[in-house]
């Protein structure tokens, strides 16, 4: 084969580079690398014919260059292959010669044996001489010394580290017998005759470190039996000649290192649960093994077969031969039965057993307790940092609940089998609570962080959504008209009188209202509450985020069915597992706190926006046409509807009882029965009531900004019309008067008939003022405005009206030149207007509070000024008829200006005593035919109205 290879190599012609193509290819390669030769069309588009031919030559030169490199590489490798083949051939020939020599030697020895058997044998075998016996003993020891390393490696591969330690110590004993470990061992005759022992000495020196390393590594393992740990600790004690206390320290330090390694493993999602469960299991295993290895029963206490202890000391007694029943197990007991040359070994080797330099005294219970408590304290800091880092990768409360439940199942299923309580009581004199002492606070801290981050995210997104909605509402009219919802927000009456498919719920035909769900709000119910689509969208977005957060957190809290696991009996759970839901109150309070903080953050943003808009709107006369008031109304409606349209907000604050109104009624019933049980739900109810009042205060604040701007604009127009003093303007604002015939007594005592003319309608600017006010209230959904806002608005209107009349009186007293004089008829009309406005714009509730019959001093002063311009005799005649006209006017316009006057101001001249014969409480008829028929009036005293008024009054008091 080698010859063939050499011949093939000799007959092969090696290629050579005979021209300068290599240099051309080398020079052209950088240029070719800059070109993209994969697209021929691009090359022909960017290069001419000559350039293309040049590129072709360069490419071909490059190809030839690569071929040449390939030939050279193959040639060099072929030369190495030939040399290897020659070497293999020489080795084969040498091996064949060696085999032939061995076979010849074997044949020669066979002939010698046949020749020896033919000779006569001596009758008796001579006894070996003492020198021969010594030689055989030394030879057997050398033979054993040569075989021990292999047996040590076999024991280490089988994880039998204690047996490997025994063999190593036997090897050391052989060294001392053969005088191989002395200072003059290099010059001993044994080493000179057996030089292979020098290599054995070098190999034996590494066994000690290897056995120690493997034994300490075994101590760090988690799923290791008690006997294996005892063997490893015995090996360390024998090799390092240490005490049981040092063995306890080594054991605990190894387990501390194992805990750190377990906590520092890479994080892989669901593997965090397995890591924490492994950590708990490692802690429990460490304490159980500490009891099994190092604890010794006090005198007089009978051993428990289910709870073995003192395994380390019993193993040491067995290995060192200090067992009271007799000698221990010899290292070479099995090997002695296998080989015949073992009979030449001396007794010190056959019966060899390792020995400790000092006696292994048992560890006192106090020292064991103190050491374990210090170890737990040291591990506590590592566990705190490691578990905290692990829980950072758990992004949901459902994941935290899964880890907690896995720990509960682990402790409930495994603790009883190890008699955990007995072990802890004997070792630590108190139970070790893994959840309460180590894990619970870490889980609560992570829960706090997740809850805060979640609600901070909700607050930030809600603020961004609020700013976006305000920007959309404050944009120009052309852009706003493109969005129907924004258009509805700018004019609520369009939304109220529009029809949509969701006005009625799909089950309205067959499901009673009382049986309908709380969240099944229809379009009509939203219109009845004047909740615009923009407000609905905002509340729906906020409620959906709160629902996600609440559903996630509810997985950490107990469900309706808090039954135990099927695999765990109630007695086991009571004795071994922890209370998973002991921190339910803390978690609910955490949720409640962050929910309230989220709402306060939103209301703070709304308050800041309202204050900035209020500063802008104050000096504007065209405020009603700007988009600022639309933004104000949106925020006011939002605060008014947030508590109602976000049911999950209520559930976050009140807990699971927040999904219905029943607990609130129950709490009121409990208050009547006794204070004991009602106090349990009172803080949550009070906090929810505080949130509702906060939202209502912000709503009233927003409506106040709108109402003040509306009143200021309308009152400004009213004052301008009132203060016009030219004849044309006065004539333009005049209305028709009524002509009445009255019977008077003449000076002679006879009765005469006379005609008088009295106003029966207010001036046009008064009607326009009231109608514009009603229009603005209707445009924003006045039926849903808070009563506080309507009262403040009417009161502010009356203040502006009186101020305008006062200014008119001041101007008339100054008697400007060219001004139209104040006639009696005009004064009579102004007096009629003022008294009409006073009746319409003053609510009955305020009149009752301030004392009926006592008018405002300013109104009284203006009235006196106007009456001074009328003849006293005529005033006495006109007053009864003027009051009658005024009553009829209020009656006629009570429906037209219904939202301004309200149900409490509708005029009823008859007594307040109710006539049982009347079937309904109806509006009284006017003297003239009116357009509307009889309208029934509902009773205004209901429980809900009273509660709403109480909240509004609280909000009003808080604002002022």
Short mmCIF file of N, CA, C and O in Angstrom, two decimals, residues 75 161 206 259 328 349 396 422 525 534 702 708 718 761 767 769 868 951 959:
data_model
loop_
_atom_site.label_atom_id
_atom_site.label_comp_id
_atom_site.label_asym_id
_atom_site.label_seq_id
_atom_site.Cartn_x
_atom_site.Cartn_y
_atom_site.Cartn_z
N UNK A 75 -2.11 18.84 -2.80
CA UNK A 75 -0.80 18.21 -2.89
C UNK A 75 -0.13 18.08 -1.54
O UNK A 75 0.46 17.05 -1.22
N UNK A 161 -17.61 7.50 48.22
CA UNK A 161 -16.46 8.31 48.63
C UNK A 161 -15.89 7.84 49.97
O UNK A 161 -14.69 7.99 50.21
N UNK A 206 -2.68 12.69 44.53
CA UNK A 206 -3.82 13.47 44.04
C UNK A 206 -5.15 12.95 44.54
O UNK A 206 -6.17 13.61 44.35
N UNK A 259 -27.85 27.18 48.08
CA UNK A 259 -28.96 28.14 48.03
C UNK A 259 -28.60 29.31 47.12
O UNK A 259 -29.40 29.76 46.29
N UNK A 328 -15.16 -3.18 63.62
CA UNK A 328 -15.87 -2.66 62.47
C UNK A 328 -15.59 -3.48 61.24
O UNK A 328 -14.99 -4.56 61.28
N UNK A 349 -2.40 -4.91 57.76
CA UNK A 349 -3.05 -4.46 56.51
C UNK A 349 -4.40 -5.15 56.35
O UNK A 349 -5.38 -4.55 55.95
N UNK A 396 -47.31 39.38 36.74
CA UNK A 396 -48.74 39.37 37.04
C UNK A 396 -48.95 38.82 38.44
O UNK A 396 -48.14 38.06 38.96
N UNK A 422 -41.84 18.06 64.94
CA UNK A 422 -40.94 17.47 65.93
C UNK A 422 -39.50 17.87 65.64
O UNK A 422 -38.73 18.23 66.56
N UNK A 525 -81.07 55.19 29.04
CA UNK A 525 -80.64 55.50 30.41
C UNK A 525 -79.47 56.47 30.41
O UNK A 525 -79.38 57.36 31.26
N UNK A 534 -68.72 60.77 24.46
CA UNK A 534 -67.32 60.93 24.84
C UNK A 534 -67.09 60.51 26.29
O UNK A 534 -66.09 59.85 26.61
N UNK A 702 -66.76 72.28 37.82
CA UNK A 702 -66.81 72.45 36.36
C UNK A 702 -68.09 73.13 35.92
O UNK A 702 -68.07 74.05 35.08
N UNK A 708 -71.04 80.37 35.39
CA UNK A 708 -70.61 81.77 35.55
C UNK A 708 -70.35 82.42 34.21
O UNK A 708 -70.70 83.60 34.00
N UNK A 718 -78.42 91.48 28.72
CA UNK A 718 -79.60 91.99 29.41
C UNK A 718 -79.36 93.41 29.89
O UNK A 718 -80.22 94.30 29.74
N UNK A 761 -97.21 91.39 30.20
CA UNK A 761 -96.05 90.63 29.72
C UNK A 761 -94.78 91.35 30.13
O UNK A 761 -94.76 92.60 30.19
N UNK A 767 -87.82 88.48 28.45
CA UNK A 767 -88.17 87.18 27.90
C UNK A 767 -86.99 86.55 27.15
O UNK A 767 -86.74 85.35 27.25
N UNK A 769 -83.88 87.11 27.73
CA UNK A 769 -82.88 86.69 28.72
C UNK A 769 -83.24 85.33 29.32
O UNK A 769 -82.41 84.42 29.39
N UNK A 868 -91.11 104.96 43.61
CA UNK A 868 -91.10 106.41 43.84
C UNK A 868 -91.41 107.19 42.57
O UNK A 868 -91.81 108.36 42.63
N UNK A 951 -75.66 64.70 49.39
CA UNK A 951 -74.29 64.68 48.84
C UNK A 951 -73.96 66.01 48.18
O UNK A 951 -72.86 66.57 48.34
N UNK A 959 -66.90 73.00 48.80
CA UNK A 959 -66.33 73.92 47.81
C UNK A 959 -66.22 75.33 48.40
O UNK A 959 -65.22 76.03 48.23
#
